mmCIF file of C-alpha atoms in Angstrom:
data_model
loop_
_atom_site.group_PDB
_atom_site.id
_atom_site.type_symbol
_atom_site.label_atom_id
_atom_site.label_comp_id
_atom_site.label_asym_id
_atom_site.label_seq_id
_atom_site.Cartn_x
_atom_site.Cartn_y
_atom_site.Cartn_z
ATOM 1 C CA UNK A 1 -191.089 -30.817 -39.617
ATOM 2 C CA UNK A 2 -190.310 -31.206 -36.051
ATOM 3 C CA UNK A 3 -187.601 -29.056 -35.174
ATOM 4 C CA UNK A 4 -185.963 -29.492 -31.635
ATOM 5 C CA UNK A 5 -182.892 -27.993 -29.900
ATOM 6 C CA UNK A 6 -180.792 -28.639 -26.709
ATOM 7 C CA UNK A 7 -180.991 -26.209 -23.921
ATOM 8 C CA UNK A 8 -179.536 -25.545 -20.799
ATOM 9 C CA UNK A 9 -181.062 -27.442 -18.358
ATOM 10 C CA UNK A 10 -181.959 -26.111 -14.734
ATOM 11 C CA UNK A 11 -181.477 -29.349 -12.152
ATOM 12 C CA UNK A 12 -181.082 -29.938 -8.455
ATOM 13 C CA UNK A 13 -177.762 -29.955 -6.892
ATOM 14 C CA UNK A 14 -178.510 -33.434 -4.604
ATOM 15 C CA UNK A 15 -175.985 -31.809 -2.065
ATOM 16 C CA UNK A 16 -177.723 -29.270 -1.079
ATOM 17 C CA UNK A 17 -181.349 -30.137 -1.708
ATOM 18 C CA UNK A 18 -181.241 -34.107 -0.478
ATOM 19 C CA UNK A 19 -182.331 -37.431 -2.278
ATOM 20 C CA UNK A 20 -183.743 -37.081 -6.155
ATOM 21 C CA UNK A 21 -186.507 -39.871 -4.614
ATOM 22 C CA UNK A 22 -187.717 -36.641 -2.273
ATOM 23 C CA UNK A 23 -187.964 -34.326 -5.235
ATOM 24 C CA UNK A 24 -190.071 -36.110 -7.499
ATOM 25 C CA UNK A 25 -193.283 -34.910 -8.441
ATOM 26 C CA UNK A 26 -195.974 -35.427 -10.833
ATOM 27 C CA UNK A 27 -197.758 -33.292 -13.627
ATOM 28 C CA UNK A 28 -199.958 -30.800 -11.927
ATOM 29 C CA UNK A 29 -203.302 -31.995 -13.072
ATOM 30 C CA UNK A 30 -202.653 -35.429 -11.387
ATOM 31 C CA UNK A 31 -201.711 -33.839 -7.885
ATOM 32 C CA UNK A 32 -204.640 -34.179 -5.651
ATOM 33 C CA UNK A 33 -204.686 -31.881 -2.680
ATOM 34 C CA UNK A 34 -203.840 -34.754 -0.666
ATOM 35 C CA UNK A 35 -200.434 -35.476 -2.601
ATOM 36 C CA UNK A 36 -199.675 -31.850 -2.593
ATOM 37 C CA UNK A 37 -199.254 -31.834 1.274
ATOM 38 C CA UNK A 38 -197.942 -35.571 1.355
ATOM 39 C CA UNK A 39 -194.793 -34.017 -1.039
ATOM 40 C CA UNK A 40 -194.757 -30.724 0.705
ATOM 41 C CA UNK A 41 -194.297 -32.369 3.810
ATOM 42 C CA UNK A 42 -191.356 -34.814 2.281
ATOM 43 C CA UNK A 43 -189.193 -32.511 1.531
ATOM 44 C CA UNK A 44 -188.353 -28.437 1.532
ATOM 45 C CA UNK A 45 -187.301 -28.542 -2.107
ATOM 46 C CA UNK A 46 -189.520 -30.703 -3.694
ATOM 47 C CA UNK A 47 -190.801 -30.261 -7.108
ATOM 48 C CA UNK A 48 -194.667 -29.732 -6.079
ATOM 49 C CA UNK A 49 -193.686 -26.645 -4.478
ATOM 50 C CA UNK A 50 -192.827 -25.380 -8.210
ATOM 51 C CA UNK A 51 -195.338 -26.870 -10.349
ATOM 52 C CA UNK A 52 -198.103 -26.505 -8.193
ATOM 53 C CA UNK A 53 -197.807 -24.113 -5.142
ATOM 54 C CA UNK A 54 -200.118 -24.176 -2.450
ATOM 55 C CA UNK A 55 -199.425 -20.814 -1.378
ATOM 56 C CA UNK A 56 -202.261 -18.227 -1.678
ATOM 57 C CA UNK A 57 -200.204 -16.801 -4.314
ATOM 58 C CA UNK A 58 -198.750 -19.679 -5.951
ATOM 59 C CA UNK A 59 -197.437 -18.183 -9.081
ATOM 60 C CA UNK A 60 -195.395 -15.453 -6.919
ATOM 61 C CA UNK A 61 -194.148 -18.545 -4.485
ATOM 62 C CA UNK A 62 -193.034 -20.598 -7.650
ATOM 63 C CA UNK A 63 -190.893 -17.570 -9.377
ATOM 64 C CA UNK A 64 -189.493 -16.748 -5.606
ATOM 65 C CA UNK A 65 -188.489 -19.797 -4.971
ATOM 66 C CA UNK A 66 -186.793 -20.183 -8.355
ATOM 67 C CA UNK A 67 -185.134 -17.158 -7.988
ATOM 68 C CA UNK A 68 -184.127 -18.693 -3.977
ATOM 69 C CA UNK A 69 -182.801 -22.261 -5.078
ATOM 70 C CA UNK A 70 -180.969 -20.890 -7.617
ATOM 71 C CA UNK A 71 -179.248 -18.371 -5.390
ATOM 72 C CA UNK A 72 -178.873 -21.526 -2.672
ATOM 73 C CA UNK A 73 -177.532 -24.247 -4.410
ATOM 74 C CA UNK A 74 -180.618 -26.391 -4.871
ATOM 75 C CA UNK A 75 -180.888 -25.570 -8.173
ATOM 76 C CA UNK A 76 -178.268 -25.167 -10.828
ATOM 77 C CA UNK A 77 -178.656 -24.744 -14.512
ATOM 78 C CA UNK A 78 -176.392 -26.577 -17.013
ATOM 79 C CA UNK A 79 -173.434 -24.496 -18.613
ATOM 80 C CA UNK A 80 -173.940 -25.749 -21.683
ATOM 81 C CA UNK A 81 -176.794 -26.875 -23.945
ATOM 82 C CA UNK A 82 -177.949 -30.659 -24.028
ATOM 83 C CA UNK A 83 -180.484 -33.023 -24.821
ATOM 84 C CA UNK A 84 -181.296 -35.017 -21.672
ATOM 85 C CA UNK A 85 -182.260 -38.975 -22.062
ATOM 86 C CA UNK A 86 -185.292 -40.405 -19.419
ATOM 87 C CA UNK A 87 -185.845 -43.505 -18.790
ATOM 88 C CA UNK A 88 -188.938 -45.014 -16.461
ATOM 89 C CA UNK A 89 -189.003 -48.674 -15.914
ATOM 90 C CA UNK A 90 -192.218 -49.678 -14.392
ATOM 91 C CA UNK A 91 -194.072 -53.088 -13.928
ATOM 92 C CA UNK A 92 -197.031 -53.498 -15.797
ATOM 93 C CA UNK A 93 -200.187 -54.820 -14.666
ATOM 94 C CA UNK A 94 -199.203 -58.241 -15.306
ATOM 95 C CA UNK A 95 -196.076 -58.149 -13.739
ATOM 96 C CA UNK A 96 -193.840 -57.523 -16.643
ATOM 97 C CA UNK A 97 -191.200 -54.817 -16.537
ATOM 98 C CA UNK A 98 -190.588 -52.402 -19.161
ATOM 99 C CA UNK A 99 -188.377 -49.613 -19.822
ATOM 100 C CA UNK A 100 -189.849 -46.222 -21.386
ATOM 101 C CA UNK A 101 -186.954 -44.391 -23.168
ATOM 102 C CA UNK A 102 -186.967 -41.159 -24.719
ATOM 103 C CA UNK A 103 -185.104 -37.595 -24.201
ATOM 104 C CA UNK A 104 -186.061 -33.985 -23.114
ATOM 105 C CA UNK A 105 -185.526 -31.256 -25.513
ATOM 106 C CA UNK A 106 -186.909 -27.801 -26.659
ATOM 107 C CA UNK A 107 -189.536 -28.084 -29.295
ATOM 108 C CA UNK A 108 -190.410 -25.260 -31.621
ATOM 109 C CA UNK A 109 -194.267 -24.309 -30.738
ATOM 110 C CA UNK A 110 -196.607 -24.464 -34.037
ATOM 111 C CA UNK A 111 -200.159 -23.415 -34.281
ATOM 112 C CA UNK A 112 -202.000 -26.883 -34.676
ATOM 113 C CA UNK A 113 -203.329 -25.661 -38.015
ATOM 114 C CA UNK A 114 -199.775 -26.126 -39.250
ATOM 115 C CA UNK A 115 -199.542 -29.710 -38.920
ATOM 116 C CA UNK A 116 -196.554 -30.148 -37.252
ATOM 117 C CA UNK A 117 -197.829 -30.450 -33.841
ATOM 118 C CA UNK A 118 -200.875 -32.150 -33.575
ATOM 119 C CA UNK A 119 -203.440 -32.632 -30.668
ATOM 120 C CA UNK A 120 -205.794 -35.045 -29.808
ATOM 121 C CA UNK A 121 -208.173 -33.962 -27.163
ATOM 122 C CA UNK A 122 -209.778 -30.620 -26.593
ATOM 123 C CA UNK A 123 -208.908 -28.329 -23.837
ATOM 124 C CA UNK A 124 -210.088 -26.077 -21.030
ATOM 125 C CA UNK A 125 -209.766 -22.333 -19.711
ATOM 126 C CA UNK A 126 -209.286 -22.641 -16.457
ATOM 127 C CA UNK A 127 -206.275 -24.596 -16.742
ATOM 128 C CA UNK A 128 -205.092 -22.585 -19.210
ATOM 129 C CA UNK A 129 -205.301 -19.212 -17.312
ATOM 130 C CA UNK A 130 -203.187 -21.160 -14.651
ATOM 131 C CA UNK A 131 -200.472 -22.627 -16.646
ATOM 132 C CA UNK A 132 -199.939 -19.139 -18.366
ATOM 133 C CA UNK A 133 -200.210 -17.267 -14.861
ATOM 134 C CA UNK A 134 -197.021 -19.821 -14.493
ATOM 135 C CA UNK A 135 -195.173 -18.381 -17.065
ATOM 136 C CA UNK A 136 -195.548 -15.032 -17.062
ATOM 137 C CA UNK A 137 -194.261 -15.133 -13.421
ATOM 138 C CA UNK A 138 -191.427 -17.477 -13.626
ATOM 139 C CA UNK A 139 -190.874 -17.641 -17.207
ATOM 140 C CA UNK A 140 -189.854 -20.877 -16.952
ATOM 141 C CA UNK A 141 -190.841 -24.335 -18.184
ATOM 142 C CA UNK A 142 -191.420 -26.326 -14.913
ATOM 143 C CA UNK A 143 -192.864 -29.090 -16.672
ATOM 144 C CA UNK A 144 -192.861 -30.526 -20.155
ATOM 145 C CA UNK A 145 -195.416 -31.964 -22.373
ATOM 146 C CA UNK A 146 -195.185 -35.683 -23.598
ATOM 147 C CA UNK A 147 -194.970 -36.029 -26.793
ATOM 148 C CA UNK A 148 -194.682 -39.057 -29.552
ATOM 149 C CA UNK A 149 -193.326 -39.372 -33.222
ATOM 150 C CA UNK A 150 -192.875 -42.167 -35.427
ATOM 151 C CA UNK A 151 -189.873 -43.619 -36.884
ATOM 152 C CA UNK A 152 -189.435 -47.270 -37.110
ATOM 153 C CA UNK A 153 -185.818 -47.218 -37.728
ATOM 154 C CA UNK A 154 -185.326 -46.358 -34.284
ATOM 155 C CA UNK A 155 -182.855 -44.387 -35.191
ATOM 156 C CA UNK A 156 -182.495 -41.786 -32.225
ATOM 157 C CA UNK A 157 -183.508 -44.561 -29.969
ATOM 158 C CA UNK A 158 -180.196 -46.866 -30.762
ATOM 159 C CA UNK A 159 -177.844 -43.535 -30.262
ATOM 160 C CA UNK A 160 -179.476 -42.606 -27.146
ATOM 161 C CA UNK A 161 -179.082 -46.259 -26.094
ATOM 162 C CA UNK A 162 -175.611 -46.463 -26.696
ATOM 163 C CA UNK A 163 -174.764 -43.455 -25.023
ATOM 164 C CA UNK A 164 -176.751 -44.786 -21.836
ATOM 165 C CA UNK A 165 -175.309 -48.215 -22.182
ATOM 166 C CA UNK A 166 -171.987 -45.816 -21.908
ATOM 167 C CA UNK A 167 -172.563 -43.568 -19.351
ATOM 168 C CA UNK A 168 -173.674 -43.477 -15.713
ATOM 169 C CA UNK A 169 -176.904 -41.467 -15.188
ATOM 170 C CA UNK A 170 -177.000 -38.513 -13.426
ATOM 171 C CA UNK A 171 -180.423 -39.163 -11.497
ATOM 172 C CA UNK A 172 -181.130 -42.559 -10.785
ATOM 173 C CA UNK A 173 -184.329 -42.326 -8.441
ATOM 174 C CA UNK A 174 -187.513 -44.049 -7.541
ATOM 175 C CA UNK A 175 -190.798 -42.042 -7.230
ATOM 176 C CA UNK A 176 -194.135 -44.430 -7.187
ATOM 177 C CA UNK A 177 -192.586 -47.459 -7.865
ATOM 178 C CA UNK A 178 -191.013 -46.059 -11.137
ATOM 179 C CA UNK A 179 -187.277 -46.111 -11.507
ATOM 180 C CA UNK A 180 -186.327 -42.698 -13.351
ATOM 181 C CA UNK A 181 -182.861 -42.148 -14.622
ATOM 182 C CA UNK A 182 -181.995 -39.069 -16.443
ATOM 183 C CA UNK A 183 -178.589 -38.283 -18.826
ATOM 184 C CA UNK A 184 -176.853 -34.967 -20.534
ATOM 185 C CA UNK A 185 -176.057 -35.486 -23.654
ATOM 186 C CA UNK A 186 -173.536 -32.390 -24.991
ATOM 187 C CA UNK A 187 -171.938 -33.982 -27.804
ATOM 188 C CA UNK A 188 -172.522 -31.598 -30.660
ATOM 189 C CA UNK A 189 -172.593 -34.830 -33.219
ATOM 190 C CA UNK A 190 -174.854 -36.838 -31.610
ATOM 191 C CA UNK A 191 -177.261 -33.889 -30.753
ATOM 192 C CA UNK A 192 -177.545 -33.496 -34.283
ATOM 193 C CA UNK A 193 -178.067 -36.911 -35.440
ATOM 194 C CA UNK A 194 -181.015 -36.953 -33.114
ATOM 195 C CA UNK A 195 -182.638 -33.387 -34.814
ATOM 196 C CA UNK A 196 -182.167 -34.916 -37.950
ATOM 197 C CA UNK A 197 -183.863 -38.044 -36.768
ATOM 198 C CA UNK A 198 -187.174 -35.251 -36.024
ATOM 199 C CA UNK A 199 -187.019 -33.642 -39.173
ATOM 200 C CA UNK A 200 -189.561 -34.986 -41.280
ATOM 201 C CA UNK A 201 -191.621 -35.799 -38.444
ATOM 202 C CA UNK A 202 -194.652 -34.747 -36.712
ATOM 203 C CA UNK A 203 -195.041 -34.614 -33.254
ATOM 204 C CA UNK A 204 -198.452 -35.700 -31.407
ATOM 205 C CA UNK A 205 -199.436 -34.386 -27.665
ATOM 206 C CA UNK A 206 -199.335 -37.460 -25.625
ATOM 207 C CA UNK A 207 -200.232 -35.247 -22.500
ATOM 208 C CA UNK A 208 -199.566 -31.756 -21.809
ATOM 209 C CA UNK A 209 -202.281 -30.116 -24.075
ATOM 210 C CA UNK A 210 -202.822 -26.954 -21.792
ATOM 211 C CA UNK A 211 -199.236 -26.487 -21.489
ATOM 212 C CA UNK A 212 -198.792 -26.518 -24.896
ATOM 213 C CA UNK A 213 -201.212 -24.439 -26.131
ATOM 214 C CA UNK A 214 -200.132 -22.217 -22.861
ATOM 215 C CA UNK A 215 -196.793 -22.274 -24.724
ATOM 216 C CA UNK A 216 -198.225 -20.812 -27.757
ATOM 217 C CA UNK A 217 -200.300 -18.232 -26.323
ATOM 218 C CA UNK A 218 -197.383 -16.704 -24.084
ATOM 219 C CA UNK A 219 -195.073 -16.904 -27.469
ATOM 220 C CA UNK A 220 -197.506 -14.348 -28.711
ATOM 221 C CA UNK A 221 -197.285 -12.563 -25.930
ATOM 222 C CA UNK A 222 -193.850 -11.652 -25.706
ATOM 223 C CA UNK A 223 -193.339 -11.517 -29.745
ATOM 224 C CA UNK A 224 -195.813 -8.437 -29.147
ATOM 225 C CA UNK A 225 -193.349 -6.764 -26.473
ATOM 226 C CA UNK A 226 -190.593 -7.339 -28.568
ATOM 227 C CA UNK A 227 -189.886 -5.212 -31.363
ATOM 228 C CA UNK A 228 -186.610 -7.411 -32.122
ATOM 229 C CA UNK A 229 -188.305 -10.492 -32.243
ATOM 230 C CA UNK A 230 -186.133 -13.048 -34.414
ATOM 231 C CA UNK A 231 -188.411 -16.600 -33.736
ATOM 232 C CA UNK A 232 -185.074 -17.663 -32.205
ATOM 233 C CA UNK A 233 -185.863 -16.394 -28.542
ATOM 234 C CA UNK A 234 -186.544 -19.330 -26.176
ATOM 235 C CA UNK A 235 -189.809 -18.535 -25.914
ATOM 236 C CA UNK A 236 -190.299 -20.167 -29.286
ATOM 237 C CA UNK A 237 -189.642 -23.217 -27.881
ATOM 238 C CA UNK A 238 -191.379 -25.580 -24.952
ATOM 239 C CA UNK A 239 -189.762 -28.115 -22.951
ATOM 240 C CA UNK A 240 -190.910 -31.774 -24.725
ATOM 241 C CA UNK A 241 -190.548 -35.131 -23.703
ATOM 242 C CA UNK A 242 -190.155 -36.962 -26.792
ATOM 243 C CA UNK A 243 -190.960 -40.504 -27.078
ATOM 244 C CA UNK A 244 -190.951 -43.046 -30.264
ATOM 245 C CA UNK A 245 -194.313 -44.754 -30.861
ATOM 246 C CA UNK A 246 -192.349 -47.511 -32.084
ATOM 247 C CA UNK A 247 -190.745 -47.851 -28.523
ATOM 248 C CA UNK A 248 -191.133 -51.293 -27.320
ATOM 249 C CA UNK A 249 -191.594 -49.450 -23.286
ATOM 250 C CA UNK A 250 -194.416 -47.503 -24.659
ATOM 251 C CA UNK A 251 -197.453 -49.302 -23.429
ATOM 252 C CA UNK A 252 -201.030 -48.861 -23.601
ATOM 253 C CA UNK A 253 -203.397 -49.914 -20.615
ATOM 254 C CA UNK A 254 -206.820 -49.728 -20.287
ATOM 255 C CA UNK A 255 -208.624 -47.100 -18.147
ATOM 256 C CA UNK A 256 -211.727 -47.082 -16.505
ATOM 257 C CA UNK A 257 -214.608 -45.337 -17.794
ATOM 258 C CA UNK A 258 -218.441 -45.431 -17.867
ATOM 259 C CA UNK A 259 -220.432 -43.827 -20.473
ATOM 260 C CA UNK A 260 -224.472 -43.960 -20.077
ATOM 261 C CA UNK A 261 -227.576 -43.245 -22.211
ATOM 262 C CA UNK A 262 -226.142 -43.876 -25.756
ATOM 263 C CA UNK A 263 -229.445 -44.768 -27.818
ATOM 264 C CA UNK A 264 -229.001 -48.037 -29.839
ATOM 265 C CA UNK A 265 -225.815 -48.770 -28.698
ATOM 266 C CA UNK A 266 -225.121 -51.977 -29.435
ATOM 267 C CA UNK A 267 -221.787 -53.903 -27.887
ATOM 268 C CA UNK A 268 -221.461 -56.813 -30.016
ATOM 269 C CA UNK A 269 -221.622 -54.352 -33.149
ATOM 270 C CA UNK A 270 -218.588 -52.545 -31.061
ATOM 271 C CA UNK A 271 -216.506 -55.484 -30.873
ATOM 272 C CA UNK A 272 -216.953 -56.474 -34.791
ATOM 273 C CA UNK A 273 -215.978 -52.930 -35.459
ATOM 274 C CA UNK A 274 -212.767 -52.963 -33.539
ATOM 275 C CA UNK A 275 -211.677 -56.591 -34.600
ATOM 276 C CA UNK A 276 -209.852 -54.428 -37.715
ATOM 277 C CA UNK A 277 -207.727 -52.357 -36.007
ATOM 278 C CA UNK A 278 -207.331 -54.723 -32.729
#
């Protein structure tokens, strides 16, 4: 069971911080040192200088500078809980365009051995040791893992459709030749229509396998220092973006890789072996 929850999001106030375009960033582990000064130098507020600091200190500079938007303007957090729709349309490498929809929520953390979260690649310490260095400092979720879960009656995806198709987004913003648009959704109905959607579901860890596992290990953490510890507490939760496997935006693309030295590998034996599953 995949249980999920709105929560009160924390978002930039475009009149004080400047265009959504100049706020963008990307997941940390994709954020070359290169792109990390290209973004610092694009804008005073954006998103890079959160999720991946260059500051001697960065976890310090992140939690400051929390703490400093907030105070500012440039950041604001949502009154009320929500579930918060995302859309990406990009262009394939063939040139068609596609639309990747899904929502933001708070998903309950599981040990994998429970089955209710599962992973699919193995992970590292380093990494690790930063992301949680991230949240004991800030105690917040800058970033959220990607994750996917099947239902092929669309069901959460037609609600969350409609109330796009219904309401103007409030980011609408291109970042790498992605158009990202982002809704609040507060209705108390429709909220629940979409946990119920997630209830007899499993969730599987798209990308963001360090954070999650970060997620788990800092739940531990402060369930130890707190002697009043319900399992309610946000930090039973991590920020997810949820998509459905059976979303006609989700695509799959190739990547490049080269793998050497395999004794008696043989391709054609490859391809035959495949043919049943593509």
């Amino acid at each position: 069971m995949a249980e999920i929850i709105p929560f009160r999001g924390m978002r930039y106030d475009t009149r004080t911080a400047g265009n959504m375009t100049d706020l963008i960033c990307p997941p940390y582990d994709v954020i070359t040192p290169s792109l990390q000064k290209a973004l610092y130098e694009v804008s005073q507020y954006n998103a890079v200088r959160l999720e991946l600091p260059a500051e001697h200190d960065p976890y310090a500079a992140a939690a400051g500078r929390i703490d400093e938007w907030l105070g500012g303007g440039a950041l604001v957090q949502d009154e009320g809980a929500a579930l918060y729709p995302y859309f990406q349309t990009y262009t394939a490498p063939g040139g068609e365009e596609y639309i990747r929809k899904g929502f933001f929520c708070a998903l309950r953390l599981h040990e994998f051995a429970e089955k209710q979260v599962l992973p699919h690649e193995r992970t590292l310490s380093g990494p690790k040791k930063d992301r949680m260095n991230l949240f004991r400092q800030t105690r917040t979720n800058i970033s959220g893992i990607f994750g996917l879960y099947a239902d092929p009656g669309l069901t959460a995806d037609v609600l969350i459709d409609r109330y796009a198709e219904d309401h103007p987004p409030l980011v609408d913003a291109l970042f790498q030749g992605v158009r990202n648009r982002l809704w609040k959704i507060t209705s108390h109905d429709l909220i629940t229509r979409v946990q119920q959607t997630l209830l007899d579901r499993q969730v599987y860890i798209a990308d963001g396998h360090h954070r999650y596992e970060t997620g788990v290990a800092y739940r531990a953490l402060r369930t130890k220092d707190n002697p009043d510890h319900t399992g309610c507490e946000p930090y039973n939760f991590i920020l997810a973006y949820l998509a459905n496997i059976y979303d006609e935006g989700l695509m799959i693309f190739p990547l490049h890789r080269m793998v050497c030295n395999l004794d008696g590998f043989d391709p054609e034996k490859m391809m035959v072996g495949l043919e049943q599953w593509f």
